[in-house]
Coordinates of C-alpha atoms and ligand atoms in Angstrom, one line a residue:
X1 CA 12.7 -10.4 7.4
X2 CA 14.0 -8.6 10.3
X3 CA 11.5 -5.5 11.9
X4 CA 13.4 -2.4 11.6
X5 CA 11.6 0.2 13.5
X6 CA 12.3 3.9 13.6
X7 CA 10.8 5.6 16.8
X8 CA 7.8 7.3 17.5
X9 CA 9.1 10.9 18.1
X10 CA 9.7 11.1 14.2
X11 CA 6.7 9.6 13.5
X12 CA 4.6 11.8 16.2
X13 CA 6.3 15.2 14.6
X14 CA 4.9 13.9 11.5
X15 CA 1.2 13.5 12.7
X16 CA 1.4 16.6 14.2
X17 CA 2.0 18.1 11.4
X18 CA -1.1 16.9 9.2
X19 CA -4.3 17.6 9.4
X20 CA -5.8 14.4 9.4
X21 CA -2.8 13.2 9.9
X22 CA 0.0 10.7 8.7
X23 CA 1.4 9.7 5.6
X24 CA 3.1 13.5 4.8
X25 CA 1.1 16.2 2.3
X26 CA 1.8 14.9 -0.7
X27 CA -1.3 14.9 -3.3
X28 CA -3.1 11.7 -4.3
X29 CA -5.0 11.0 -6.6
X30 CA -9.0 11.5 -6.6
X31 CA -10.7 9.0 -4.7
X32 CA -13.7 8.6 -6.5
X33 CA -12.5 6.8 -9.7
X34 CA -13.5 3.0 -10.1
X35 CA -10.5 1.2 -9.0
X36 CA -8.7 -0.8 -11.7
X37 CA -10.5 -3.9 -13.2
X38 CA -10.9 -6.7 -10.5
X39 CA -8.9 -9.8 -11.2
X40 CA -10.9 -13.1 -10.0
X41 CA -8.9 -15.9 -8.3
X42 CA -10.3 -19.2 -8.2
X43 CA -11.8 -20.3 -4.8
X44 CA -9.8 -22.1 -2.2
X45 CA -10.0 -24.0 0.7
X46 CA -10.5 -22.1 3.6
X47 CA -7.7 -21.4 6.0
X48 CA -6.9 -24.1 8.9
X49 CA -7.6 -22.8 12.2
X50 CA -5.4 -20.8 14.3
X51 CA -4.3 -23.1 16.9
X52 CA -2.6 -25.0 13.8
X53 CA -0.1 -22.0 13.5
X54 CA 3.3 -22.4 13.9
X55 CA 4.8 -20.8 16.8
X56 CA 8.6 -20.7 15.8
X57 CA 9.9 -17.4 14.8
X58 CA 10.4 -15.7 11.1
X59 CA 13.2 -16.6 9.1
X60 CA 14.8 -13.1 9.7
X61 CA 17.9 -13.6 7.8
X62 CA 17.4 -14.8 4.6
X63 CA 17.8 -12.0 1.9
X64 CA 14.0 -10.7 1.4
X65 CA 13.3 -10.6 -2.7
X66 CA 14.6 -7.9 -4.4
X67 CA 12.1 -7.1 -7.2
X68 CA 9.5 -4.0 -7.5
X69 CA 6.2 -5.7 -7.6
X70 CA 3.9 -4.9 -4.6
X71 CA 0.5 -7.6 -4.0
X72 CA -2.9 -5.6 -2.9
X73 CA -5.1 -7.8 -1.6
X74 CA -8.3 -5.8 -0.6
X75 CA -12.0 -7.5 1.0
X76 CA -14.6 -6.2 -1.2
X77 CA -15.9 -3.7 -3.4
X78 CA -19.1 -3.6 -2.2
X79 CA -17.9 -0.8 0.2
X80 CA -17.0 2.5 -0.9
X81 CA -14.0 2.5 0.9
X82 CA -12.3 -0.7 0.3
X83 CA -12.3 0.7 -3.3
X84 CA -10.5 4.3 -2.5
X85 CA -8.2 2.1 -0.4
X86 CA -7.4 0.2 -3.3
X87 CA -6.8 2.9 -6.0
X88 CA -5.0 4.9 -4.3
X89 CA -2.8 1.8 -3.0
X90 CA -2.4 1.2 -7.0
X91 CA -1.5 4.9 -7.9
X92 CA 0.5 6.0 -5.4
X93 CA 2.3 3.0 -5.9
X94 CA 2.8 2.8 -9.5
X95 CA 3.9 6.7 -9.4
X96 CA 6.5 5.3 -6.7
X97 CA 7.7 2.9 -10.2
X98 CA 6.1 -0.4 -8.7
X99 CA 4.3 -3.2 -10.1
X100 CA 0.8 -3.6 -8.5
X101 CA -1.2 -7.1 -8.6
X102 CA -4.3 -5.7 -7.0
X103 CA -7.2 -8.4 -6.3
X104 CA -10.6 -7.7 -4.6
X105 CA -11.8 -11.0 -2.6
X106 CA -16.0 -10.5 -2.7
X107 CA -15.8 -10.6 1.0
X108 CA -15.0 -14.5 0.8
X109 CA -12.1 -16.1 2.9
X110 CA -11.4 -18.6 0.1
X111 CA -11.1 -16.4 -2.2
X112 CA -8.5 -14.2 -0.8
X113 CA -6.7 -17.1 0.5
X114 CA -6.1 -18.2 -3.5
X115 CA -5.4 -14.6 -4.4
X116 CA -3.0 -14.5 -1.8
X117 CA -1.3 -18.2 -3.0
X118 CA -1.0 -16.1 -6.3
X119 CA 0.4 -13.2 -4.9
X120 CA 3.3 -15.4 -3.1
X121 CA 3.9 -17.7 -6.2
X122 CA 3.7 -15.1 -8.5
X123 CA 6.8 -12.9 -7.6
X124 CA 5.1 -10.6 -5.3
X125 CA 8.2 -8.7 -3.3
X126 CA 5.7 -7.7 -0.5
X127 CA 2.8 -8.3 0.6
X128 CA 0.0 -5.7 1.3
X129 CA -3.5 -7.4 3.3
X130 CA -6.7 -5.9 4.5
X131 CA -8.0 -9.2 5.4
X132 CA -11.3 -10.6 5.6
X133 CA -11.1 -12.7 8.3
X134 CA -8.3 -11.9 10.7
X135 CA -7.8 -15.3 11.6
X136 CA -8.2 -17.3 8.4
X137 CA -4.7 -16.5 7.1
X138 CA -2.0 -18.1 9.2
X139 CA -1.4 -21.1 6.6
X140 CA -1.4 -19.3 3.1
X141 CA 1.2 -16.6 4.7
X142 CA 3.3 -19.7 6.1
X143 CA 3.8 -19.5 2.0
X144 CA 4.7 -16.1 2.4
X145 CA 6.9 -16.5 5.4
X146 CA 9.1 -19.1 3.7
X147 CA 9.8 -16.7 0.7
X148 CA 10.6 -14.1 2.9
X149 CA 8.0 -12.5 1.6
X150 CA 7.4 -9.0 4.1
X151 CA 3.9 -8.4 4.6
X152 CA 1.6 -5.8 6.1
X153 CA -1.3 -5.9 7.3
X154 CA -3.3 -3.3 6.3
X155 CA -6.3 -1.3 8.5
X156 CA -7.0 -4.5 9.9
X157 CA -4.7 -6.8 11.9
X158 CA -3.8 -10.3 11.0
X159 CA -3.7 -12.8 13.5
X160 CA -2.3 -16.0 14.5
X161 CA 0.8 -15.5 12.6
X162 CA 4.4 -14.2 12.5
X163 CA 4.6 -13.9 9.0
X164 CA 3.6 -9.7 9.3
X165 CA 6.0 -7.9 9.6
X166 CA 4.4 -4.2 10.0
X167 CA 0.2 -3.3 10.9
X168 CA -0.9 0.1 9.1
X169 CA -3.8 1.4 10.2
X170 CA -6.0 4.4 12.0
X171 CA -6.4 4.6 15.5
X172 CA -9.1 2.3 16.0
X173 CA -9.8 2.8 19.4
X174 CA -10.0 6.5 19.2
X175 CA -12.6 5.8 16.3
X176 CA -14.9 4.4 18.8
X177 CA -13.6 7.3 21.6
X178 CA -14.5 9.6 19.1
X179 CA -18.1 8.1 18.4
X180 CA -18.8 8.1 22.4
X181 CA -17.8 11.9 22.7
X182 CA -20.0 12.8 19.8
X183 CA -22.7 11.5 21.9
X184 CA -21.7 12.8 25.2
X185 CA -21.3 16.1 23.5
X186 CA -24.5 16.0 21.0
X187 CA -27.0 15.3 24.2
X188 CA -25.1 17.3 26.8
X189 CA -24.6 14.2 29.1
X190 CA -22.6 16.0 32.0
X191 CA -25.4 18.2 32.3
X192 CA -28.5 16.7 31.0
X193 CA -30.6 14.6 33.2
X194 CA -31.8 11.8 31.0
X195 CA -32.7 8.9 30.7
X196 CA -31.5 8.7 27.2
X197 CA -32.5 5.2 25.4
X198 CA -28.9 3.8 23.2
X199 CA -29.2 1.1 20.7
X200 CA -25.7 -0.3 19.5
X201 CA -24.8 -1.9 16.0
X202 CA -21.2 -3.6 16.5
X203 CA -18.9 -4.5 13.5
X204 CA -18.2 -7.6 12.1
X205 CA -16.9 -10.3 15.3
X206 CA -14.1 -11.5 12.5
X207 CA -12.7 -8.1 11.8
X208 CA -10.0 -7.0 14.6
X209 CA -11.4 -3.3 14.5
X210 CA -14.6 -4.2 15.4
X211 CA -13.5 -4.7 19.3
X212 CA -11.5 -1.7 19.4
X213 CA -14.5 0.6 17.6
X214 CA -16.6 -0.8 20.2
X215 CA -14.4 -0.3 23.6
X216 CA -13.5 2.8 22.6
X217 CA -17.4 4.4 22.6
X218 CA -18.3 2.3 25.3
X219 CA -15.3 3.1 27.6
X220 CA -16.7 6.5 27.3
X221 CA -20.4 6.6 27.5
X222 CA -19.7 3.8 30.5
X223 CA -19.7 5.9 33.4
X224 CA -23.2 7.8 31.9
X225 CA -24.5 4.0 31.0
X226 CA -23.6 3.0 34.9
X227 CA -25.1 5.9 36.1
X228 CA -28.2 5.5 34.3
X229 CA -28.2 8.4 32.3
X230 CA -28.0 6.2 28.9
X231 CA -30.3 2.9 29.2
X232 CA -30.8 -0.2 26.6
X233 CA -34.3 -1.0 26.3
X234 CA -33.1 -4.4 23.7
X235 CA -31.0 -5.3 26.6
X236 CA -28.4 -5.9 23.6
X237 CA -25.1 -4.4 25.1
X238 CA -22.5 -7.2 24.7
X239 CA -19.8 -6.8 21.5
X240 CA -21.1 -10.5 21.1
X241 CA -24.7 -9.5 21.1
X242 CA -24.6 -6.5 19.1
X243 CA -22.1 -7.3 16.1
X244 CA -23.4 -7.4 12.3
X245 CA -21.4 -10.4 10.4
X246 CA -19.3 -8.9 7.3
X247 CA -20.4 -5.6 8.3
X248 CA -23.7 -5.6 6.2
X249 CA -26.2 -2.8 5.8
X250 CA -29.4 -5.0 5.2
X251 CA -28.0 -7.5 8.5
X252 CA -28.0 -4.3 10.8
X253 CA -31.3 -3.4 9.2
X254 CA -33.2 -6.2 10.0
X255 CA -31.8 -6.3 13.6
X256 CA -32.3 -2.8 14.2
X257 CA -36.2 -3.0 12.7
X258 CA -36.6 -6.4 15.5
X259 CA -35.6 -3.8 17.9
X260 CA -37.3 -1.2 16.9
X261 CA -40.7 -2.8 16.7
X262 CA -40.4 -4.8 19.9
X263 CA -39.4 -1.6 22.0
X264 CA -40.1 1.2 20.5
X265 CA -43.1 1.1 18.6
X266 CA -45.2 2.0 21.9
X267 CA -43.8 5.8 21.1
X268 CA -40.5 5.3 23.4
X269 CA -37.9 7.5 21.8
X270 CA -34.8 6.2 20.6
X271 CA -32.6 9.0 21.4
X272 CA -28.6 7.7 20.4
X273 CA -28.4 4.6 17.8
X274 CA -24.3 3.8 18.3
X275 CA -23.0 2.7 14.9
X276 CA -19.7 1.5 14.4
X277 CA -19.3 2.5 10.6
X278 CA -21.2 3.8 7.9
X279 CA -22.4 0.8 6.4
X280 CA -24.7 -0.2 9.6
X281 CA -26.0 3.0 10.1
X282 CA -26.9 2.9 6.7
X283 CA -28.9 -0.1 7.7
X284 CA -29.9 1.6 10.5
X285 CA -31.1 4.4 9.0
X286 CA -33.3 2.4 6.8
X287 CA -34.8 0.9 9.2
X288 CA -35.4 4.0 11.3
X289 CA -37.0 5.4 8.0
X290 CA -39.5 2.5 7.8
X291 CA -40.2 2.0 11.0
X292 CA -40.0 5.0 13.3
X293 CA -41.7 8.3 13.7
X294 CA -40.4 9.7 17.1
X295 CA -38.0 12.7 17.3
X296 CA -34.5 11.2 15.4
X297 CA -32.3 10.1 17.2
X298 CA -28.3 10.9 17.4
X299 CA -26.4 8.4 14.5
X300 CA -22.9 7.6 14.2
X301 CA -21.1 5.9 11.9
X302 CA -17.6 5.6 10.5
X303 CA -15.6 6.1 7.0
X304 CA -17.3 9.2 5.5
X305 CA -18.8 6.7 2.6
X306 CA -20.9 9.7 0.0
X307 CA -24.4 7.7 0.8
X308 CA -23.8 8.6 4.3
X309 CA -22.4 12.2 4.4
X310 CA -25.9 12.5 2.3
X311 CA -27.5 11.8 4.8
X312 CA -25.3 13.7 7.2
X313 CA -26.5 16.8 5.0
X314 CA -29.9 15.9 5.4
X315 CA -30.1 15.4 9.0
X316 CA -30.1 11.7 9.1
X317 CA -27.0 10.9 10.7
X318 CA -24.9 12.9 13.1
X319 CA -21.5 12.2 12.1
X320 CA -19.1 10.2 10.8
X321 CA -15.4 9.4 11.8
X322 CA -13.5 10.9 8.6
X323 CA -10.5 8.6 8.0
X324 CA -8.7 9.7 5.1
X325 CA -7.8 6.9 3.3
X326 CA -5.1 8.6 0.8
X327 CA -3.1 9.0 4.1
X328 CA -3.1 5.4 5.1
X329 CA -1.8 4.5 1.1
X330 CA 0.7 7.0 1.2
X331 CA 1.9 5.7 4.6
X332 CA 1.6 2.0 3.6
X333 CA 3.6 3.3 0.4
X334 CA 6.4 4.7 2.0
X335 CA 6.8 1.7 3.9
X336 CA 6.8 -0.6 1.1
X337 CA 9.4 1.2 -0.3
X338 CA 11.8 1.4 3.4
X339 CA 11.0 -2.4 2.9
X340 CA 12.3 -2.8 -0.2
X341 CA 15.3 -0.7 0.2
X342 CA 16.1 -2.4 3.3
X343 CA 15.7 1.1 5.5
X344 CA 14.6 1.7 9.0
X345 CA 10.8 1.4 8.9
X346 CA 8.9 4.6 10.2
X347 CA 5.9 3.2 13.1
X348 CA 4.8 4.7 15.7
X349 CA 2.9 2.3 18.2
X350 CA 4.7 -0.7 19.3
X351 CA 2.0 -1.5 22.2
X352 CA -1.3 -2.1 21.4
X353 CA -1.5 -4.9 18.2
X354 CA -0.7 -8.0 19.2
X355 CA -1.7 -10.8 17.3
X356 CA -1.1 -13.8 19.0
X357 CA 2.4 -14.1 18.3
X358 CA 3.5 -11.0 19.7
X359 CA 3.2 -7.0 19.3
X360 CA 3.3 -5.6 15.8
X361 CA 5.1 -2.5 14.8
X362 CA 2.0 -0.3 14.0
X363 CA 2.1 3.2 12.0
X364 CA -1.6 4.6 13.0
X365 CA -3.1 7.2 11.1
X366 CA -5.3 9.9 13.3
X367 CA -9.1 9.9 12.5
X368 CA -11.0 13.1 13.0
X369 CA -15.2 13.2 13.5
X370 CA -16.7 14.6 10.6
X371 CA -20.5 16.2 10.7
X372 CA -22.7 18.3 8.9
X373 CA -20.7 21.8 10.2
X374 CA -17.0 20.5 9.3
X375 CA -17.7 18.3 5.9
X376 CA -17.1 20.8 3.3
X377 CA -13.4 21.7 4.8
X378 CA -12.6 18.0 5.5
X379 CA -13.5 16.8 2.4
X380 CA -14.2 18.6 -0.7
X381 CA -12.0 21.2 0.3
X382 CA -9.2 18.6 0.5
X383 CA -10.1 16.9 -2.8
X384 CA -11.4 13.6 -1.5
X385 CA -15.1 14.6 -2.4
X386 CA -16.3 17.1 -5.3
X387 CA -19.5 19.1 -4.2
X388 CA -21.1 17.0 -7.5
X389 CA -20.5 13.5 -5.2
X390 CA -22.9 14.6 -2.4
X391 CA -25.6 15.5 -4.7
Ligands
BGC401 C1 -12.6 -0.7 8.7 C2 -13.7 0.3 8.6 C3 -14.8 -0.3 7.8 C4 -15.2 -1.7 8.2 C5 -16.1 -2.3 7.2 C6 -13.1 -2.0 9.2 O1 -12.0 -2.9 9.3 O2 -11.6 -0.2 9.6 O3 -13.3 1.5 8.1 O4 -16.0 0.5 7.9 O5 -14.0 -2.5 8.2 O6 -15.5 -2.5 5.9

């Protein structure tokens, strides 16, 4: 399947003109609904390592198939988001007059590995991924490669194989940029003398994102960090030191409680706790609940999931990075169907993914902070969120 890539200046005119910008204006449906029953695949084997991978290039002339059904494979429902992503992959994509095979993997490698097998034997024309493990895919998408199968990775990048064809996702980087600002912002750091105490809960080391979350705020609060403005008490600054396997609330609880009772239960405040997403803060907001009395400290977090913009109302987290997840489907739709028609498809970042085997056409979606001043507008007044969800 040969890349066909239509240039960023369409594809920059387009952001520009969305708010939260990039798949077009068009309606989609409410993203609160349970998504459609989740099929269970049997287990598989788990994925051989990456150095195994192939290294020769796709077959990019064989005809890719021709028929209309679309495979979704999505990590988990245990997030809130993962299940938006997933029904409004299935609507948007079923309005467009495709057949969706839309599987939910538990958060387990094998699992998605077997769904994926399914996907590619089953008469899937394309393949849409938001993997679990980045790296654990490069022999079941040989499968897919051989088919000419297209696939796209979706939110997070696949690596360790030539098999994708396109990466859809936000800007991850400018996630984490816009985490760091929040903070230089919230505690006036150009002005304010300091020292302010930081305490950092990474993503998941498996999940692509994860590095580009954390560079992002740490490329900005750097220069405050090297200045000693912002200190670590925990010491725990590396992305290796600080990351929270499969991005789980009650891991990033129990860490954050360690670190709270060996530092800070002297009465030291904590005055920033970084976050890469919602789902540690969460933790981390249940551990500061349980375990900390000083003045609250400046919480970040990522995906707008209703738990957390609670607690954005009620002063327990600062913000959240809003990333508005019936842009990325629409996007990921459209592409789909420039796949399947054989047309030029629209990206706009041919740069910054490589996965191992080269850069990937990218299409990235713009995320925007969200906070306790800007919720209502971003997302009830859009339609993502009723006022009943946040109550
Ligand atoms: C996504 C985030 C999400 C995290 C945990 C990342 O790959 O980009 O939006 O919070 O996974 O599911």
């Amino acid at each position: 399947m040969k890349r066909k890539v239509l240039g960023m200046v369409l594809a920059t005119s387009m952001v520009a003109a969305t708010l939260v910008g990039c798949g077009g204006g068009e309606a989609a449906p409410a993203a609160t609904s349970e998504p459609a029953a989740e099929a269970e695949a049997p287990a598989a084997e788990a994925e051989a390592p990456a150095a195994d991978a192939e290294a020769e290039a796709p077959a990019a002339d064989a005809a890719a198939p021709s028929g209309n059904k679309v495979g979704v494979a999505m990590p988990t429902k245990d997030l809130q988001r993962w299940n938006q992503d997933g029904s409004n992959m299935q609507a948007e994509l079923e309005a467009a007059g495709y057949e969706v095979d839309l599987q939910y993997a538990s958060n387990d490698v094998a699992t998605q590995v077997s769904q994926i097998e399914n996907m590619i034997n089953g008469g899937c024309s394309v393949l849409v991924i938001a993997s679990i493990d980045g790296e654990s895919l490069t022999t079941v998408l040989e499968g897919a490669k051989s088919k000419n199968i297209p696939v796209i990775a979706y939110d997070r990048l696949i690596k360790n194989t030539d098999a994708i064809s396109y990466y859809a996702t936000f800007d991850n980087y400018k996630v984490g940029q816009t985490q760091g600002q929040y903070i230089v912002d919230a505690l006036d750091l150009d002005n304010a003398e300091g020292p302010f105490n930081m305490e950092i809960t990474g993503g998941s080391p498996d999940d692509n994102n994860a590095t580009f979350f954390y560079n992002g705020a740490i490329d900005v609060l750097k220069p405050y960090m090297d200045a000693g403005k912002i200190v670590v008490p925990s010491g725990q600054i590396d992305f290796a030191t600080v990351g929270t396997p499969a991005w789980a609330t009650e891991t990033a609880q129990a860490r954050m409680e360690n670190i709270l009772s060996s530092n800070y239960s002297d009465g030291t405040t904590l005055h920033i706790a970084l976050c890469s997403n919602d789902s540690t803060a969460l933790g981390v907001e249940n551990a500061l609940a349980a375990n900390y009395t000083g003045e609250y400290p400046v919480v970040t977090g990522q995906d707008c999931d209703i738990a957390n913009v609670k607690n954005m109302i009620d002063g327990k987290q600062s913000m959240s990075v809003f990333k508005d997840t019936r842009t990325l489907a629409s996007q990921v739709v459209k592409m789909v169907g420039q796949i399947l028609k054989g047309e030029t498809v629209e990206v706009n970042d041919t740069t910054t993914y490589d996965n191992g085997t080269g850069v990937i056409p990218s299409y990235l979606c713009e995320p925007v902070f969200a906070d306790v001043n800007n919720y209502k507008e971003l997302l009830i007044d859009s339609g993502y969120y009723t006022e009943a969800d946040l109550q």
